[in-house]
CSV table of C-alpha atoms in Angstrom, one decimal:
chain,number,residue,atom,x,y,z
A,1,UNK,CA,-125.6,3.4,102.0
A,2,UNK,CA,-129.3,3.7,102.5
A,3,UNK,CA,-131.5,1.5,100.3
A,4,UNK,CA,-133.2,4.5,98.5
A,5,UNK,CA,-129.8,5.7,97.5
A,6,UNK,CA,-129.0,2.5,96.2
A,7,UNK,CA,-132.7,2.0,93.9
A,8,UNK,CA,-132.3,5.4,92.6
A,9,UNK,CA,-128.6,4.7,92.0
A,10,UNK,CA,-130.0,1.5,89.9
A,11,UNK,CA,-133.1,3.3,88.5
A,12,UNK,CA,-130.5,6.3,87.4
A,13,UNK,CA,-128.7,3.2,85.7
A,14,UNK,CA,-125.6,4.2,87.7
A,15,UNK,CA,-122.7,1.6,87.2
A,16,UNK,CA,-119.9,3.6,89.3
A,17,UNK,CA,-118.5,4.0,85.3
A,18,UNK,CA,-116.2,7.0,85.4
A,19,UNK,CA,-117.9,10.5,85.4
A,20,UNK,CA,-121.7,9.2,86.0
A,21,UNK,CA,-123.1,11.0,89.1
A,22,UNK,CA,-126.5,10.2,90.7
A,23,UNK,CA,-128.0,12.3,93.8
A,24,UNK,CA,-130.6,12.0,96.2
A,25,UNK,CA,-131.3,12.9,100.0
A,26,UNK,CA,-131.0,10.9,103.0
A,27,UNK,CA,-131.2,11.9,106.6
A,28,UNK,CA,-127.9,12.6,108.5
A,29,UNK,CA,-127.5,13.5,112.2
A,30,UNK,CA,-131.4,14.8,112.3
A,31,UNK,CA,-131.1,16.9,108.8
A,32,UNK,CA,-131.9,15.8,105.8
A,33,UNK,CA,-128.6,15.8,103.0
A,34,UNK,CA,-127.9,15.5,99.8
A,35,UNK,CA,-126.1,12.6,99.0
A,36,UNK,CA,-124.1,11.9,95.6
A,37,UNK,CA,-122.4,9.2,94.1
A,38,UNK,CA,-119.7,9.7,91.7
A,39,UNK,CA,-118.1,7.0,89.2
A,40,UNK,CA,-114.8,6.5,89.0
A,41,UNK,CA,-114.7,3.2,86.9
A,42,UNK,CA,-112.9,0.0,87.9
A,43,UNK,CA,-110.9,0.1,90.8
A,44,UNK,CA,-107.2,-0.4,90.1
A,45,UNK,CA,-105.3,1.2,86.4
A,46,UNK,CA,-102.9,3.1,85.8
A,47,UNK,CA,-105.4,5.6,84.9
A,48,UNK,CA,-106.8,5.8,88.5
A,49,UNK,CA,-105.8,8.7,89.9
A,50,UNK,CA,-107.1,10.5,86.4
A,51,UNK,CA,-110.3,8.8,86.9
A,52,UNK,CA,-110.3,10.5,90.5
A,53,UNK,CA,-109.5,13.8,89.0
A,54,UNK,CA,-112.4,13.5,86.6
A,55,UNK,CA,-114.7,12.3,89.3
A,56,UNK,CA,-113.6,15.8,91.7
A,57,UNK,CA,-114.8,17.6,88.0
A,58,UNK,CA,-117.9,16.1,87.6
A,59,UNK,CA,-118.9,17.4,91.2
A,60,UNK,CA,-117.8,20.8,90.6
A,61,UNK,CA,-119.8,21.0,87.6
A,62,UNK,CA,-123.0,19.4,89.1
A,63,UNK,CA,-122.6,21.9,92.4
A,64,UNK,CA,-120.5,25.1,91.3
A,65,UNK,CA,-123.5,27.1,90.9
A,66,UNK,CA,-126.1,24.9,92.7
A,67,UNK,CA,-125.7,27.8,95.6
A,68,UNK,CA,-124.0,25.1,97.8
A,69,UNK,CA,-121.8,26.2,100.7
A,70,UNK,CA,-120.6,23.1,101.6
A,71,UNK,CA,-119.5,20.0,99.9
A,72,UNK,CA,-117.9,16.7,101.5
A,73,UNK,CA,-115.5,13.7,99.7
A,74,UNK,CA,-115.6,10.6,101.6
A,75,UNK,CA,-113.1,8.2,99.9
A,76,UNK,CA,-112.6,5.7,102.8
A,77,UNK,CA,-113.3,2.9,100.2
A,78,UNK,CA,-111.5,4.5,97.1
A,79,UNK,CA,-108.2,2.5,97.7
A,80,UNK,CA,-106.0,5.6,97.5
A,81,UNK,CA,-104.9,5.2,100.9
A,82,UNK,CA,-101.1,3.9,101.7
C-alpha cells in the first residue's frame, strides 16, 4: 500500500473498524485509480463473515451511483481463504 494511501487512511482516522471506508488515488499499470479501503473490524469472530457482508454494502453505497463501471475486491489478506 502506497504511503499516501496509508496518511490519508490515518488523517481520515481510519482504524479498519467495520463499515469505515477511506478513498484516494494511486497509480496502477501507468493509470491513475481509485483506491479504497474498507473496515471490516478485528480479524477472526463469529461475526466475520457479517462484517464482510457489511463491508461489500458500504462499497455499493459509496460507488452505486458514483458512475463507476468497474469495481475490484482484493481479499488476499482477509483470512477467508481455506
Amino acid at each position: 500500500l502506497e504511503a499516501v494511501l496509508r496518511e490519508a487512511a490515518s488523517a481520515g482516522r481510519f482504524t479498519g473498524r467495520a463499515g469505515q471506508i477511506v478513498a484516494g488515488f494511486a497509480e496502477r499499470g501507468g493509470a491513475v485509480r481509485q483506491i479504497a479501503l474498507v473496515g471490516t473490524g478485528e480479524a477472526g469472530g463469529d461475526d466475520r463473515l457479517q462484517r464482510m457482508e457489511q463491508a461489500g454494502g458500504t462499497l455499493v453505497a459509496k460507488y452505486l451511483t458514483s458512475g463507476a463501471t468497474e469495481l475490484a475486491v482484493d481479499l488476499r489478506d482477509s483470512g477467508l481463504s481455506g
